[in-house]
mmCIF file of N, CA, C and O in Angstrom:
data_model
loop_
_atom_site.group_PDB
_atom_site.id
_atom_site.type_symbol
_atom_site.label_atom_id
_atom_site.label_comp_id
_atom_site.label_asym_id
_atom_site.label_seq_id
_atom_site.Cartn_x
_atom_site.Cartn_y
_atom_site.Cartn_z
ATOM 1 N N UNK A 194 -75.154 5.905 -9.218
ATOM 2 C CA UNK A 194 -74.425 5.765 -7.960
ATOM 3 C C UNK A 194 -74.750 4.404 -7.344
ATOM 4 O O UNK A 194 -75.901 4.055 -7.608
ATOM 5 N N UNK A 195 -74.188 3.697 -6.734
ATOM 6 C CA UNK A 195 -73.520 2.580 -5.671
ATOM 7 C C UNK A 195 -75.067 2.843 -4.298
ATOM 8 O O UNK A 195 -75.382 3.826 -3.629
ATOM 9 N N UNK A 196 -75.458 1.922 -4.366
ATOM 10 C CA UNK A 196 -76.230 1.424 -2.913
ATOM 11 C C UNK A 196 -75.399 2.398 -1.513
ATOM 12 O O UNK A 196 -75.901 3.210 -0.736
ATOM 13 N N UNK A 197 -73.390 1.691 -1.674
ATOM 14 C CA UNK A 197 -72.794 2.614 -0.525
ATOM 15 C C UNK A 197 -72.928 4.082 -0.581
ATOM 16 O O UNK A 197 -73.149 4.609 0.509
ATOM 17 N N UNK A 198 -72.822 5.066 -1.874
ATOM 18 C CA UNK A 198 -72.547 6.140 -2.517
ATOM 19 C C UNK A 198 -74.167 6.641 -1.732
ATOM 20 O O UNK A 198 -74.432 7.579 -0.981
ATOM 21 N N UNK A 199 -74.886 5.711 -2.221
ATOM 22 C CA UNK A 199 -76.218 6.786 -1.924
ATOM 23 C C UNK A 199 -76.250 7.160 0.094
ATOM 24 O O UNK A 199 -76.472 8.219 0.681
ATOM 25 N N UNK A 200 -75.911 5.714 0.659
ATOM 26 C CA UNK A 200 -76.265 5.768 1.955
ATOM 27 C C UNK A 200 -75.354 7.036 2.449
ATOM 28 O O UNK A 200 -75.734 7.936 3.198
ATOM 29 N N UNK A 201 -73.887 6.876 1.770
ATOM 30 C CA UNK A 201 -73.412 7.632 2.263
ATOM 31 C C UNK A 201 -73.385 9.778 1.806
ATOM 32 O O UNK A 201 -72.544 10.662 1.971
ATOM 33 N N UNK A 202 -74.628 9.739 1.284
ATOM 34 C CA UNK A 202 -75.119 11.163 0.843
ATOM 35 C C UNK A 202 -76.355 11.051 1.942
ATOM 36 O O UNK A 202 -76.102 11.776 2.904
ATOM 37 N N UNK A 203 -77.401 10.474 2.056
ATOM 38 C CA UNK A 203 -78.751 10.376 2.708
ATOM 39 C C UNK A 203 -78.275 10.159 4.207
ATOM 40 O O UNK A 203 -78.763 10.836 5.113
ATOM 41 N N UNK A 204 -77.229 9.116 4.458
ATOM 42 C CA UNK A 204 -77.233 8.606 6.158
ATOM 43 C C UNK A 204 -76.315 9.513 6.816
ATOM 44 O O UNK A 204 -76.595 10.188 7.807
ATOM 45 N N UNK A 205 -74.900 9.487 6.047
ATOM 46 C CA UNK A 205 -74.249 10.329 6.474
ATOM 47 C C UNK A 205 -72.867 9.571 6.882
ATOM 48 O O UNK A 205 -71.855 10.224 7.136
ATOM 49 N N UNK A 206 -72.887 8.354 6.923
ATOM 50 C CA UNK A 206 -71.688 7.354 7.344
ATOM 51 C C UNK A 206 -71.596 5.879 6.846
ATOM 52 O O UNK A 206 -72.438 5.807 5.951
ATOM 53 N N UNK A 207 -71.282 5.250 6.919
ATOM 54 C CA UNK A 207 -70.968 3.827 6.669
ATOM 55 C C UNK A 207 -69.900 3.576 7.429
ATOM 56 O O UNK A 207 -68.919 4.277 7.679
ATOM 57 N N UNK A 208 -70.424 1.678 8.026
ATOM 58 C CA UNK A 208 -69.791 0.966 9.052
ATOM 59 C C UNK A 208 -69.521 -0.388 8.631
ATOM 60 O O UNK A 208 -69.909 -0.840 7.553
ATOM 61 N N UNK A 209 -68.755 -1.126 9.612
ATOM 62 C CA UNK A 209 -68.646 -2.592 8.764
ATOM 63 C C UNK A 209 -69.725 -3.030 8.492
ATOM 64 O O UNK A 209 -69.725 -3.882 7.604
ATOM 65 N N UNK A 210 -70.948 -2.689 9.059
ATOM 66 C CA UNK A 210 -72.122 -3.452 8.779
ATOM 67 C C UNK A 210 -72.764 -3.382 7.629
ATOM 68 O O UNK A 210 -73.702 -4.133 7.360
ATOM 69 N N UNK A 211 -72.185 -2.197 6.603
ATOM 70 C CA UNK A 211 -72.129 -1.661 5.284
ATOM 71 C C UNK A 211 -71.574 -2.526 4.562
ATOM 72 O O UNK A 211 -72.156 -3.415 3.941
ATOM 73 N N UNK A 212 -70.078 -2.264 4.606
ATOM 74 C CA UNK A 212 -69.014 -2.966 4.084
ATOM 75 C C UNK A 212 -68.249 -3.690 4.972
ATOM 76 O O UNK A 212 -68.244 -2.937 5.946
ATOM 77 N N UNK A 213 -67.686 -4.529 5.234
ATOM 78 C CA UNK A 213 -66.981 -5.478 6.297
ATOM 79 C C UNK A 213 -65.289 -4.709 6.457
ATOM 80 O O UNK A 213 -64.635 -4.631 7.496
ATOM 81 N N UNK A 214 -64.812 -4.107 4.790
ATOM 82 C CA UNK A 214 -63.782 -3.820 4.262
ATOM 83 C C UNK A 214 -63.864 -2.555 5.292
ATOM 84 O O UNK A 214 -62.759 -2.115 4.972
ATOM 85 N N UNK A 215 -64.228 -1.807 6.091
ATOM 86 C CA UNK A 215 -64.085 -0.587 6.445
ATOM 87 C C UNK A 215 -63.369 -0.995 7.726
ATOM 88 O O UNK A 215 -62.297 -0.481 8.046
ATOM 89 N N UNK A 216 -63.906 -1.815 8.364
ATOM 90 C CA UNK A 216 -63.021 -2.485 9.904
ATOM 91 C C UNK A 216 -61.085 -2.427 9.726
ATOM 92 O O UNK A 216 -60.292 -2.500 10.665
ATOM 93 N N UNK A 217 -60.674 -2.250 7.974
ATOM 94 C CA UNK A 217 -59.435 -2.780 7.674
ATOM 95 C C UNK A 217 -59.131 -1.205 7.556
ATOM 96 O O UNK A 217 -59.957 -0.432 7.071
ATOM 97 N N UNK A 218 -57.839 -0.781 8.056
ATOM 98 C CA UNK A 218 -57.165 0.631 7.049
ATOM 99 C C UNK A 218 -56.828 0.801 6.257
ATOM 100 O O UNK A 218 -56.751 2.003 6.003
ATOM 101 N N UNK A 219 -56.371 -0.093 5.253
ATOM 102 C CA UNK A 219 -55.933 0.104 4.396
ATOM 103 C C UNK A 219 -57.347 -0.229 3.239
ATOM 104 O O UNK A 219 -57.663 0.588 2.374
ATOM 105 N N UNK A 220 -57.984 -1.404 3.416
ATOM 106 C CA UNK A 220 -59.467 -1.447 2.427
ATOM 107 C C UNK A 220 -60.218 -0.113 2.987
ATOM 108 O O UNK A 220 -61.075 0.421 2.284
ATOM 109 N N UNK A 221 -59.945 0.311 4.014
ATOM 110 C CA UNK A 221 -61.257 1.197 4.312
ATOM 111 C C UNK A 221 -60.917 2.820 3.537
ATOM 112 O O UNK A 221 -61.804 3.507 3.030
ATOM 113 N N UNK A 222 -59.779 3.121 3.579
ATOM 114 C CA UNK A 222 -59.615 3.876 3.024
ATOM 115 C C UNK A 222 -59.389 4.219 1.444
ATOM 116 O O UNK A 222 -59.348 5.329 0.913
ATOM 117 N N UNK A 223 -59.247 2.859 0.827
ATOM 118 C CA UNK A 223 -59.654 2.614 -0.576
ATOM 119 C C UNK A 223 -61.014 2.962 -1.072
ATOM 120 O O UNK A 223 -61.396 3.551 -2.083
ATOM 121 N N UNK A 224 -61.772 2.300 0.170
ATOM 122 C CA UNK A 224 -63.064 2.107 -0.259
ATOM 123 C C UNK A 224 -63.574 4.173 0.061
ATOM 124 O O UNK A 224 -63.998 4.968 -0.778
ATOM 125 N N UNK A 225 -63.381 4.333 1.064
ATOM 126 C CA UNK A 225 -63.322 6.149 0.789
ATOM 127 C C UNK A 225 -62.992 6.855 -0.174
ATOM 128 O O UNK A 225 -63.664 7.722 -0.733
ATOM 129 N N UNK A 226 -61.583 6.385 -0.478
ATOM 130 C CA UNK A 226 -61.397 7.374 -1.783
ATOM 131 C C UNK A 226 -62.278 6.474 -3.068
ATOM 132 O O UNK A 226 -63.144 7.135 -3.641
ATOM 133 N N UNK A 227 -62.125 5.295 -3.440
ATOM 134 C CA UNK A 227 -63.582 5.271 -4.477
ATOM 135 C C UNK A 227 -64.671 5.880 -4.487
ATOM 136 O O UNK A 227 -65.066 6.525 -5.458
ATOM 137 N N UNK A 228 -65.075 5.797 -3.788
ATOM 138 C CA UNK A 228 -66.552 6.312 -2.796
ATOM 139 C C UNK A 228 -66.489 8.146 -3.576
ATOM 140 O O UNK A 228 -67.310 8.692 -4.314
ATOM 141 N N UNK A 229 -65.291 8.619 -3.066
ATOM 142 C CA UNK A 229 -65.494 10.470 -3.108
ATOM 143 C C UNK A 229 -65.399 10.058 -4.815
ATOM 144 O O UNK A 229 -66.266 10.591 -5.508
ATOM 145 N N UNK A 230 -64.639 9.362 -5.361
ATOM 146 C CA UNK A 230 -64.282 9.710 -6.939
ATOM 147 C C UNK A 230 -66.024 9.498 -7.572
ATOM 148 O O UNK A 230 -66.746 10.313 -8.146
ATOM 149 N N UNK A 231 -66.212 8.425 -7.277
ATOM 150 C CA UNK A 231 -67.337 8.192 -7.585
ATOM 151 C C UNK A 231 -68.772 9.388 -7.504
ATOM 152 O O UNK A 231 -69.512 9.834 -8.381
ATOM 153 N N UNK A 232 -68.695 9.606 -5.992
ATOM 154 C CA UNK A 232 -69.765 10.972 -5.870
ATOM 155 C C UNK A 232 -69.089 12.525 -6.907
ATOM 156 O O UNK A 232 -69.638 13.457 -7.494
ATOM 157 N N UNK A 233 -67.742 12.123 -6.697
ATOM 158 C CA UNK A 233 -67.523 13.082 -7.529
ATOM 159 C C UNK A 233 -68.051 13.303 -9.065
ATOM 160 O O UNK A 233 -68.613 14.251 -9.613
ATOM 161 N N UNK A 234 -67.592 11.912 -9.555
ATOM 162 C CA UNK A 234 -68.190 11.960 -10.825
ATOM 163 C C UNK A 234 -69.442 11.910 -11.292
ATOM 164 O O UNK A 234 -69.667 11.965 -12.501
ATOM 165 N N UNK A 235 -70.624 11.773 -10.169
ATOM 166 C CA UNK A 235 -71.848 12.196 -10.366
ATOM 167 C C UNK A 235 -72.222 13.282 -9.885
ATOM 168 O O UNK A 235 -73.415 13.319 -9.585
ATOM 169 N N UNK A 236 -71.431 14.489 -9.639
ATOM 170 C CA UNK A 236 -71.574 15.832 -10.086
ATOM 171 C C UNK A 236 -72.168 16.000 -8.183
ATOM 172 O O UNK A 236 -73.004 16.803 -7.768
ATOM 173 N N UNK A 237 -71.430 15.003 -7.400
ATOM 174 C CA UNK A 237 -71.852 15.633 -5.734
ATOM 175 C C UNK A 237 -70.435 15.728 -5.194
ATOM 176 O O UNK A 237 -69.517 14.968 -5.503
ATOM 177 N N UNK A 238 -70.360 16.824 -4.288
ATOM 178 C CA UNK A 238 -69.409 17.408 -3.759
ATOM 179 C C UNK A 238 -69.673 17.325 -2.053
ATOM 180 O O UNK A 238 -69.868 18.283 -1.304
ATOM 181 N N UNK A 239 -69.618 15.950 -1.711
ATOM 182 C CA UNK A 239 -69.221 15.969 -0.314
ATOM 183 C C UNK A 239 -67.708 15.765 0.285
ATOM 184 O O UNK A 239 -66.856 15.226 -0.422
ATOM 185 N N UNK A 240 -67.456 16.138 1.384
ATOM 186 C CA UNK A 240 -66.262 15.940 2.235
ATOM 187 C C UNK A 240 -65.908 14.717 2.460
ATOM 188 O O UNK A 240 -66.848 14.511 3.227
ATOM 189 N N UNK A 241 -65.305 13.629 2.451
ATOM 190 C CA UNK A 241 -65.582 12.320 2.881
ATOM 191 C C UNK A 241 -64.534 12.132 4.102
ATOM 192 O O UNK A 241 -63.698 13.036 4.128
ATOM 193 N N UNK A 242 -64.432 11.419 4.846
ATOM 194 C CA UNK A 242 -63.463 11.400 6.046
ATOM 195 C C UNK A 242 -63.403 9.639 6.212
ATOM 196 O O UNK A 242 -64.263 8.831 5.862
ATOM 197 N N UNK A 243 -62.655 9.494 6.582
ATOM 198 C CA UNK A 243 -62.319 7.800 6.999
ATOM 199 C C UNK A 243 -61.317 7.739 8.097
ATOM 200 O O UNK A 243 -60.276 8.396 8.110
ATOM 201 N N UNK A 244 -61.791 6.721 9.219
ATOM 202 C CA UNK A 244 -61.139 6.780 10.511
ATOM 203 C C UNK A 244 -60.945 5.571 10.944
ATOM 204 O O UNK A 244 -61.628 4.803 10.267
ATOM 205 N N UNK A 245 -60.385 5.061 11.691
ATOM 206 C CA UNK A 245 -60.542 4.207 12.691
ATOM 207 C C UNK A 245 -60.359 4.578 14.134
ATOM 208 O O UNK A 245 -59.604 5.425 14.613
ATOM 209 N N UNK A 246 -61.337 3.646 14.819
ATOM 210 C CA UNK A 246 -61.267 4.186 16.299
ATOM 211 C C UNK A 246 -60.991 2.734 17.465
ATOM 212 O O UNK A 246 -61.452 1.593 17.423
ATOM 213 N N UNK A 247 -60.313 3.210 18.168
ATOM 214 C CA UNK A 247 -59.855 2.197 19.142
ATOM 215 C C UNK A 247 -61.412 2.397 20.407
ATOM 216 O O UNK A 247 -61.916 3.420 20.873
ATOM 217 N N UNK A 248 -61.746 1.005 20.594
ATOM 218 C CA UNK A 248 -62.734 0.997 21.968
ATOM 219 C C UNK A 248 -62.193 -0.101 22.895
ATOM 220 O O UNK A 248 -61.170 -0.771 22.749
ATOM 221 N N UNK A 249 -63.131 -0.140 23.909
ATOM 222 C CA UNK A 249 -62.219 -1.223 24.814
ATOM 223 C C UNK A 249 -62.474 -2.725 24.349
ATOM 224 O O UNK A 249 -63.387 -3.087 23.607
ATOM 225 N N UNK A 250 -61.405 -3.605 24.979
ATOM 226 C CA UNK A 250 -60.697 -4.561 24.665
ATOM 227 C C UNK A 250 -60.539 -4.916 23.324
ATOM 228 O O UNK A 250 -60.849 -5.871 22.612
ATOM 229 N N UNK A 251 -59.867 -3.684 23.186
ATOM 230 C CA UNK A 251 -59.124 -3.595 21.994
ATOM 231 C C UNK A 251 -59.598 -3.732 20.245
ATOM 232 O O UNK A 251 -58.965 -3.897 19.203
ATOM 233 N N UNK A 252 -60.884 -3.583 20.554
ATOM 234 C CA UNK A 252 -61.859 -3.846 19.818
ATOM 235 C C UNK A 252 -61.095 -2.469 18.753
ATOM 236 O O UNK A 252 -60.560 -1.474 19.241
ATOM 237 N N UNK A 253 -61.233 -2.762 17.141
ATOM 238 C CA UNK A 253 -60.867 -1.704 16.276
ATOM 239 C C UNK A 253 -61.748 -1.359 15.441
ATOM 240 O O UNK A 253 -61.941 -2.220 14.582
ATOM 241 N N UNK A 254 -62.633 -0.039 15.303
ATOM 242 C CA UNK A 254 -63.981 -0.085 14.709
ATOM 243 C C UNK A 254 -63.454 0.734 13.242
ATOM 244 O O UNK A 254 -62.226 0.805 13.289
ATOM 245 N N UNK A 255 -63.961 1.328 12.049
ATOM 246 C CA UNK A 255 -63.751 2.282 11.142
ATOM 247 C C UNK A 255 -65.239 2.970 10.968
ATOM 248 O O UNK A 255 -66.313 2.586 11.432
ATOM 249 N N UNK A 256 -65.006 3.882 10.312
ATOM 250 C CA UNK A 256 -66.296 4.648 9.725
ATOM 251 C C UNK A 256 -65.872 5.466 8.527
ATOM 252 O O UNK A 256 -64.861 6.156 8.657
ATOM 253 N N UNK A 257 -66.449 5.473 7.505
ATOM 254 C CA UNK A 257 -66.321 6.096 6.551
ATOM 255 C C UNK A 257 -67.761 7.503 6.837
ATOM 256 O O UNK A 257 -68.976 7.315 6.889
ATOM 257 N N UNK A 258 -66.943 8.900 6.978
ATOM 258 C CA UNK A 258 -68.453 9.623 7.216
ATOM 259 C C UNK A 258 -68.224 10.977 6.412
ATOM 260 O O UNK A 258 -67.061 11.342 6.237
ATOM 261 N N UNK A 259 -69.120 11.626 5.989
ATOM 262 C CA UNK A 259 -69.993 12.767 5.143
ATOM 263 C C UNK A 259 -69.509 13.892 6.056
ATOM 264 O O UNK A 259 -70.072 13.959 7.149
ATOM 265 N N UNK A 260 -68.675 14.674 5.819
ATOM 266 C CA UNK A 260 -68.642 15.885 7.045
ATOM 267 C C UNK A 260 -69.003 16.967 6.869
ATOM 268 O O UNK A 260 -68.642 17.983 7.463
ATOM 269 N N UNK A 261 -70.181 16.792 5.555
ATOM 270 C CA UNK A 261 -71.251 17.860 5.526
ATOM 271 C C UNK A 261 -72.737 17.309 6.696
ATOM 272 O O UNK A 261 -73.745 17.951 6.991
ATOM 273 N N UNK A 262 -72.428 16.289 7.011
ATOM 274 C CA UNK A 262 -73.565 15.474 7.870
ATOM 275 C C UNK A 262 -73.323 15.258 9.369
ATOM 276 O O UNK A 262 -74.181 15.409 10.239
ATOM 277 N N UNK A 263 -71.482 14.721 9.650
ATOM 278 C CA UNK A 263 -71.146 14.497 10.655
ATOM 279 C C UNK A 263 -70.026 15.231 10.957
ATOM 280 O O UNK A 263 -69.055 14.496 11.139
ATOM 281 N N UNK A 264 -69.801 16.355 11.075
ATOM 282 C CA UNK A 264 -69.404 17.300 11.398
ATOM 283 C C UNK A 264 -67.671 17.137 11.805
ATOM 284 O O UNK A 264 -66.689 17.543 11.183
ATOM 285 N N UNK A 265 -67.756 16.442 12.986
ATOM 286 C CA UNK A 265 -66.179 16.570 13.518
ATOM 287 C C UNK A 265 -65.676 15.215 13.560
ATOM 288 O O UNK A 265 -66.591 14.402 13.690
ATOM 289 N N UNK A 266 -64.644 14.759 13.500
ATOM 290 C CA UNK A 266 -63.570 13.486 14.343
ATOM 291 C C UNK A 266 -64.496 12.852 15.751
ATOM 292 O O UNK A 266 -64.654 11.677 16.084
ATOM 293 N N UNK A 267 -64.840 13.693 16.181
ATOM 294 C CA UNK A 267 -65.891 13.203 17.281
ATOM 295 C C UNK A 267 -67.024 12.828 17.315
ATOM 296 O O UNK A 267 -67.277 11.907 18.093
ATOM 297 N N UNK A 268 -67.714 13.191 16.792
ATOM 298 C CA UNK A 268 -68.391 13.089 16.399
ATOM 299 C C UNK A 268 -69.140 12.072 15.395
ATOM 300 O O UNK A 268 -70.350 11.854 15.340
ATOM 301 N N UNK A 269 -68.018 11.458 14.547
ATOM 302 C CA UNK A 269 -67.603 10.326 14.074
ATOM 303 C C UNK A 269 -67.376 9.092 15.017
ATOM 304 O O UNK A 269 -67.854 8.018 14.654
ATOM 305 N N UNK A 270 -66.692 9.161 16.189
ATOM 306 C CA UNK A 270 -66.425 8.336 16.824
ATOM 307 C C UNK A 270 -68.026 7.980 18.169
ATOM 308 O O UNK A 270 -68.160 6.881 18.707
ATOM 309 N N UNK A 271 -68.835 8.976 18.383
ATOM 310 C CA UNK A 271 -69.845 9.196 18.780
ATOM 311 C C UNK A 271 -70.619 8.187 17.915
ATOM 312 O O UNK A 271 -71.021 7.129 18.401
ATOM 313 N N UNK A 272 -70.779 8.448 16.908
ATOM 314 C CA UNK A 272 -71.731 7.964 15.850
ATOM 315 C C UNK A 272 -71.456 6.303 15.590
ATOM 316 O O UNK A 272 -72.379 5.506 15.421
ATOM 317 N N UNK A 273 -70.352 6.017 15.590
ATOM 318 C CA UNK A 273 -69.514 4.761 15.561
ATOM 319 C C UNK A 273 -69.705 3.902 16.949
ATOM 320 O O UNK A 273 -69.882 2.686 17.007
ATOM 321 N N UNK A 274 -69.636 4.719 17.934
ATOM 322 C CA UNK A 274 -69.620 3.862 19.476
ATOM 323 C C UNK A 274 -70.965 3.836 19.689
ATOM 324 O O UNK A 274 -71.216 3.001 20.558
ATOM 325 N N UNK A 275 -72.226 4.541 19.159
ATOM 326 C CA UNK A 275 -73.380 4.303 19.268
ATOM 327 C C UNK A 275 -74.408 3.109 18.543
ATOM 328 O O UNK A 275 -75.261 2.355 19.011
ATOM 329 N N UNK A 276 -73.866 3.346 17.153
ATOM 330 C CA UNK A 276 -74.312 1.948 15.945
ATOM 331 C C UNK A 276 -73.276 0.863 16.039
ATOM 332 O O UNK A 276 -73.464 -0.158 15.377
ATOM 333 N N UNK A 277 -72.095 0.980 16.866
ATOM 334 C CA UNK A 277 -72.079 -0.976 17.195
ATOM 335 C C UNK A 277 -71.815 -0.987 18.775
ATOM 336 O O UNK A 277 -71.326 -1.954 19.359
ATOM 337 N N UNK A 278 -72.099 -0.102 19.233
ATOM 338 C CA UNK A 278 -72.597 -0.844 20.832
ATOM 339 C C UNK A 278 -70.861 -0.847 21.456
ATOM 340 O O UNK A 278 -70.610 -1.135 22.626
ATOM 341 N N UNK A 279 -69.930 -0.522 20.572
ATOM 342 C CA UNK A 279 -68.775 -0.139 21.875
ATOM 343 C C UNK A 279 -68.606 1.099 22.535
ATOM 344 O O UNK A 279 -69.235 2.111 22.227
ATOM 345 N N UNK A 280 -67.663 1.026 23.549
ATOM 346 C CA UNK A 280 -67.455 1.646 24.917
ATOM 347 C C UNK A 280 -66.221 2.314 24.506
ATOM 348 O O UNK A 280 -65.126 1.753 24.518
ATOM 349 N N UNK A 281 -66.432 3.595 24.122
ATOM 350 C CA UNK A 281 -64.923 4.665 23.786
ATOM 351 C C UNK A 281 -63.711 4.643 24.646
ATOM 352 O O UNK A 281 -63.635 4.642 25.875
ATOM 353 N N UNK A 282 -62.821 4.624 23.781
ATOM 354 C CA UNK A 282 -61.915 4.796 24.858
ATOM 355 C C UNK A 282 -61.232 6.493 24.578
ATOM 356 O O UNK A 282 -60.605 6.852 23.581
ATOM 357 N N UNK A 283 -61.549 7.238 25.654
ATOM 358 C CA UNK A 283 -60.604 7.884 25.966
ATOM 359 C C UNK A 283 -59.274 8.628 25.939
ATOM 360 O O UNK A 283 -58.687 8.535 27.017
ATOM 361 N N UNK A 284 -58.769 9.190 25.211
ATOM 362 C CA UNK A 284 -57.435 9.662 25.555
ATOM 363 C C UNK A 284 -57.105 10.683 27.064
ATOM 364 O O UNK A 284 -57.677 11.760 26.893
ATOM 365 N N UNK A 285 -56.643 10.665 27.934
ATOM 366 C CA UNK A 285 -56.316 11.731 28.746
ATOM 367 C C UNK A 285 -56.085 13.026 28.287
ATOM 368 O O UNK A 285 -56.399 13.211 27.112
ATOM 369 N N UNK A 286 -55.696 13.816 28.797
ATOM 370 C CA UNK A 286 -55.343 15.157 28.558
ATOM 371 C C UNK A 286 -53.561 15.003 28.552
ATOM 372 O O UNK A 286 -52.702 15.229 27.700
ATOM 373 N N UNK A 287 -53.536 14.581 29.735
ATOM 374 C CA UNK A 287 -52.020 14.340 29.608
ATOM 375 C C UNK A 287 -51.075 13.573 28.938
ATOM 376 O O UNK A 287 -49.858 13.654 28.772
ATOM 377 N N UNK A 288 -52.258 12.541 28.478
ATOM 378 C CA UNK A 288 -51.456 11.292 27.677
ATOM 379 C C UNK A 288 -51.043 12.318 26.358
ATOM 380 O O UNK A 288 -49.892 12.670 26.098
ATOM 381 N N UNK A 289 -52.529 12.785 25.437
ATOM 382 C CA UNK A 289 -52.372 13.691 24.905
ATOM 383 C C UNK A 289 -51.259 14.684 24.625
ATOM 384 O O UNK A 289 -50.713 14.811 23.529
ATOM 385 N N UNK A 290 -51.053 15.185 25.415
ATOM 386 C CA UNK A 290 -50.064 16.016 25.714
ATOM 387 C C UNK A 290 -48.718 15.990 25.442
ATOM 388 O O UNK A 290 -47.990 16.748 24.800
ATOM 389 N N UNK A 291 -48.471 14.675 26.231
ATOM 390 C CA UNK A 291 -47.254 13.885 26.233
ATOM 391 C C UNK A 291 -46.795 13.189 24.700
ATOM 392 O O UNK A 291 -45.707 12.791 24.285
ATOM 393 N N UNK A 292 -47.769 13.231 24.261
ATOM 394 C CA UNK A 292 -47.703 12.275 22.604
ATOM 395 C C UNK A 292 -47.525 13.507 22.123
ATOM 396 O O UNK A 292 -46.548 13.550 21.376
ATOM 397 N N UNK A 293 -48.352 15.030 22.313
ATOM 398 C CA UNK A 293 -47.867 16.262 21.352
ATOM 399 C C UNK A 293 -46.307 16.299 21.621
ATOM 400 O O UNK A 293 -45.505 16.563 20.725
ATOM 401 N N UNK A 294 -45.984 16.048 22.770
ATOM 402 C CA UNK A 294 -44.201 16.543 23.064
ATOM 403 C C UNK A 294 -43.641 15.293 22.619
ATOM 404 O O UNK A 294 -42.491 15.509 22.239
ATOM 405 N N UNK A 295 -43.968 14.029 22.496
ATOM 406 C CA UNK A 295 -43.219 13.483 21.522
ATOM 407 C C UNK A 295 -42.880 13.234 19.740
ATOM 408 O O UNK A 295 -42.027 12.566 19.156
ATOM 409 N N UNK A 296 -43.947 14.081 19.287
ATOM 410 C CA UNK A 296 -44.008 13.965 18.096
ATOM 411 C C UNK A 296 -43.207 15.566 17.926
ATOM 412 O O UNK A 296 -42.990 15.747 16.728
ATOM 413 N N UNK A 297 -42.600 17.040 18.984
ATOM 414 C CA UNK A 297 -42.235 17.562 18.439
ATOM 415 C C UNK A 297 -40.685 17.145 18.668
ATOM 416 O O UNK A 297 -39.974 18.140 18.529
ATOM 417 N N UNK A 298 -39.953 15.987 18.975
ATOM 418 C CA UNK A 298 -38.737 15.908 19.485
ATOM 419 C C UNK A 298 -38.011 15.125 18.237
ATOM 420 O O UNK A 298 -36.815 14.838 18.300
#
């Protein structure tokens, strides 16, 4: 296994400070699905998840994380706004809301 492969069985996540490629969506999620094929083929069976998260001024972070380790979407973004020092942003309830009633129209 990969230096990333191991951190991401033992730590539980990887950040750009890992890979730089994770900050991108489209590398970051490459680099995820390598990542699972890879643990896969050394006979480990974790969940893998890959995200990006919006913080303020517009700052765009990713995380590649273990969701036998880090549990939820939030939790992820918790973990992410804590190891590089940004400031979450928020969704409302209503904004929320308003985006569910536009995605059923």
């Amino acid at each position: 296994m990969t230096d990333l492969s191991e951190k991401i069985i033992t730590k539980g996540y990887l950040t750009a400070e890992d890979s730089a490629d994770i900050d991108n969506g489209e590398k970051g999620q490459a680099l995820c699905d390598k990542l699972d094929k890879e643990l896969h083929d050394a006979g480990k069976d974790p969940y893998l998840a890959f995200e990006l998260f919006d913080y303020e001024n517009g700052i765009i972070k990713g995380i590649i994380f273990n969701m036998d380790i880090i549990k939820t979407r939030e939790d992820a973004m918790d973990k992410l706004s804590e190891v590089s020092h940004n400031k979450e942003v928020k969704i409302t309830q209503q904004a929320e809301e308003e985006i569910n009633e536009i995605g059923k129209a």
